[in-house]
PDB file of C-alpha atoms in Angstrom:
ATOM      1  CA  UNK A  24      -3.058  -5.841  -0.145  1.00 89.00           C
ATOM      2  CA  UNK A  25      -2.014  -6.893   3.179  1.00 90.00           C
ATOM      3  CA  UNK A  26       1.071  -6.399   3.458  1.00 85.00           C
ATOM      4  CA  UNK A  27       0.235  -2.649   2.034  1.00 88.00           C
ATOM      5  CA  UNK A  28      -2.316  -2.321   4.865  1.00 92.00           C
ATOM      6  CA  UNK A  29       0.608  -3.676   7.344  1.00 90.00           C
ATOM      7  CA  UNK A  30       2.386  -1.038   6.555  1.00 85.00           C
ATOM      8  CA  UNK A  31       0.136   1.309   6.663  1.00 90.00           C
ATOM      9  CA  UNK A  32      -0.723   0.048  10.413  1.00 91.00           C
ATOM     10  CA  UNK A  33       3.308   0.358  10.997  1.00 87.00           C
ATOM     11  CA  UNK A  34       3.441   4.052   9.445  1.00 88.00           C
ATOM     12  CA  UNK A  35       0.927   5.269  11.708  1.00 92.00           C
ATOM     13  CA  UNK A  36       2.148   3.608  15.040  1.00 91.00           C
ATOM     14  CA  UNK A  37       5.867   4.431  13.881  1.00 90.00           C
ATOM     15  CA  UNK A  38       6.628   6.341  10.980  1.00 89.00           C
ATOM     16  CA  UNK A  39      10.865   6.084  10.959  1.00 91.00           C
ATOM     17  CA  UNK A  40      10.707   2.440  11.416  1.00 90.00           C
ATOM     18  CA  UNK A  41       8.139   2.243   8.345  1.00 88.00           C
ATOM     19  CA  UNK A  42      10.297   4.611   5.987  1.00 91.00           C
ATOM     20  CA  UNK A  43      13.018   2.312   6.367  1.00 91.00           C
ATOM     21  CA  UNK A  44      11.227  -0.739   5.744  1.00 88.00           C
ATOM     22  CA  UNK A  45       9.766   1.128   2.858  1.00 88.00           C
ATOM     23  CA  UNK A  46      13.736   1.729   1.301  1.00 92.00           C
ATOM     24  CA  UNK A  47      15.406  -2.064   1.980  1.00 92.00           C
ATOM     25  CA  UNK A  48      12.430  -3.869   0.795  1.00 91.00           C
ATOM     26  CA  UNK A  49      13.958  -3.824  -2.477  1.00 93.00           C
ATOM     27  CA  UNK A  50      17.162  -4.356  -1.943  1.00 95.00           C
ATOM     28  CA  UNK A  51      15.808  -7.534   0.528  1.00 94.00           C
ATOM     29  CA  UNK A  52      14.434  -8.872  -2.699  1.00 94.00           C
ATOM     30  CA  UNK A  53      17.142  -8.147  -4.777  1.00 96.00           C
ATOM     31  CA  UNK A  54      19.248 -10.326  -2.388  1.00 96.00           C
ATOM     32  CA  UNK A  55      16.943 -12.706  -2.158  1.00 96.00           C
ATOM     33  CA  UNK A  56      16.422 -13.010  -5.798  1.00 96.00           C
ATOM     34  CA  UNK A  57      19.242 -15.719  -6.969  1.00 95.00           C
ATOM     35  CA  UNK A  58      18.101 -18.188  -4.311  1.00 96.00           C
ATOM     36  CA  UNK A  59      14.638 -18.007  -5.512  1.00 95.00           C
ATOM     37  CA  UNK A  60      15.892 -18.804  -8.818  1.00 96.00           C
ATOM     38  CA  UNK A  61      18.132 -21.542  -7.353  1.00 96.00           C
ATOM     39  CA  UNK A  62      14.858 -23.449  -5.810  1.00 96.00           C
ATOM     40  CA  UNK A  63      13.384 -23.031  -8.722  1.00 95.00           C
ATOM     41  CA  UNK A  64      16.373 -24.218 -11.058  1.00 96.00           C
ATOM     42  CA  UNK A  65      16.033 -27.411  -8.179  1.00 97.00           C
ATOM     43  CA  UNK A  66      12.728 -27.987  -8.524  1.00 97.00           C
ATOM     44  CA  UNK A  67      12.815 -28.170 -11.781  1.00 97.00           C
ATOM     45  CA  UNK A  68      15.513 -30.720 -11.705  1.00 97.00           C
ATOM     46  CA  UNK A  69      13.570 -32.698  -9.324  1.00 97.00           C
ATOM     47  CA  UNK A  70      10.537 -32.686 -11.360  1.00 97.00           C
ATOM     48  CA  UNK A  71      12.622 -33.748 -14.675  1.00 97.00           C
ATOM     49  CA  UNK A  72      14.018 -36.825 -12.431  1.00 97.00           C
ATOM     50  CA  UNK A  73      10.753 -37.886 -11.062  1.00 96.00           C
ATOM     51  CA  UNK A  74       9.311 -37.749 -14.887  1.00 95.00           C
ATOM     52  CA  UNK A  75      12.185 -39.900 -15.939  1.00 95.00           C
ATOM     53  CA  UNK A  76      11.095 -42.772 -13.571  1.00 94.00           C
ATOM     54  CA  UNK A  77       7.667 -42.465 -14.029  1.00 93.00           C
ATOM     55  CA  UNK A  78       8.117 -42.865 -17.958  1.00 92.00           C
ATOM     56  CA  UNK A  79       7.897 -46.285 -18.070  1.00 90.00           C
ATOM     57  CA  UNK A  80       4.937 -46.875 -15.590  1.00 89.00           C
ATOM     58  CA  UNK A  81       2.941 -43.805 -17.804  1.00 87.00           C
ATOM     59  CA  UNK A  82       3.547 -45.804 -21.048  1.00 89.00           C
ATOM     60  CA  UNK A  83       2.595 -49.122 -19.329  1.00 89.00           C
ATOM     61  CA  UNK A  84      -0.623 -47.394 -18.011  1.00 85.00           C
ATOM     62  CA  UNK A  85      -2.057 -45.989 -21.495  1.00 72.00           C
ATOM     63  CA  UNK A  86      -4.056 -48.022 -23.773  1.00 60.00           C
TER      64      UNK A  86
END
């Protein structure tokens, strides 16, 4: 909702400037895209590691 209001802020004071950002904001996330999978493919990883090593103290901790 903000950034729609943003924009709406930038169409009045500007219109051109707003039309464009209005036509590479998709392609800008289409770029953007495969490294946002990337950090998530890492986090993921990290997460699984971090599990791994904290197997033994989880089992140790249960009664």
């Amino acid at each position: 909702m903000v950034s729609f209001l943003l924009w709406c802020i930038l169409f009045i004071l500007c219109w051109p400037i707003a039309i464009i950002a209005l036509i590479l904001y998709p392609l800008v996330w289409l770029l953007l895209l495969p490294f946002r999978l990337l950090g998530f493919t890492i986090d993921l990883s990290f997460n699984l590691i971090r599990n791994l090593f904290m197997l033994p103290f989880t089992l140790a901790g249960r009664k």
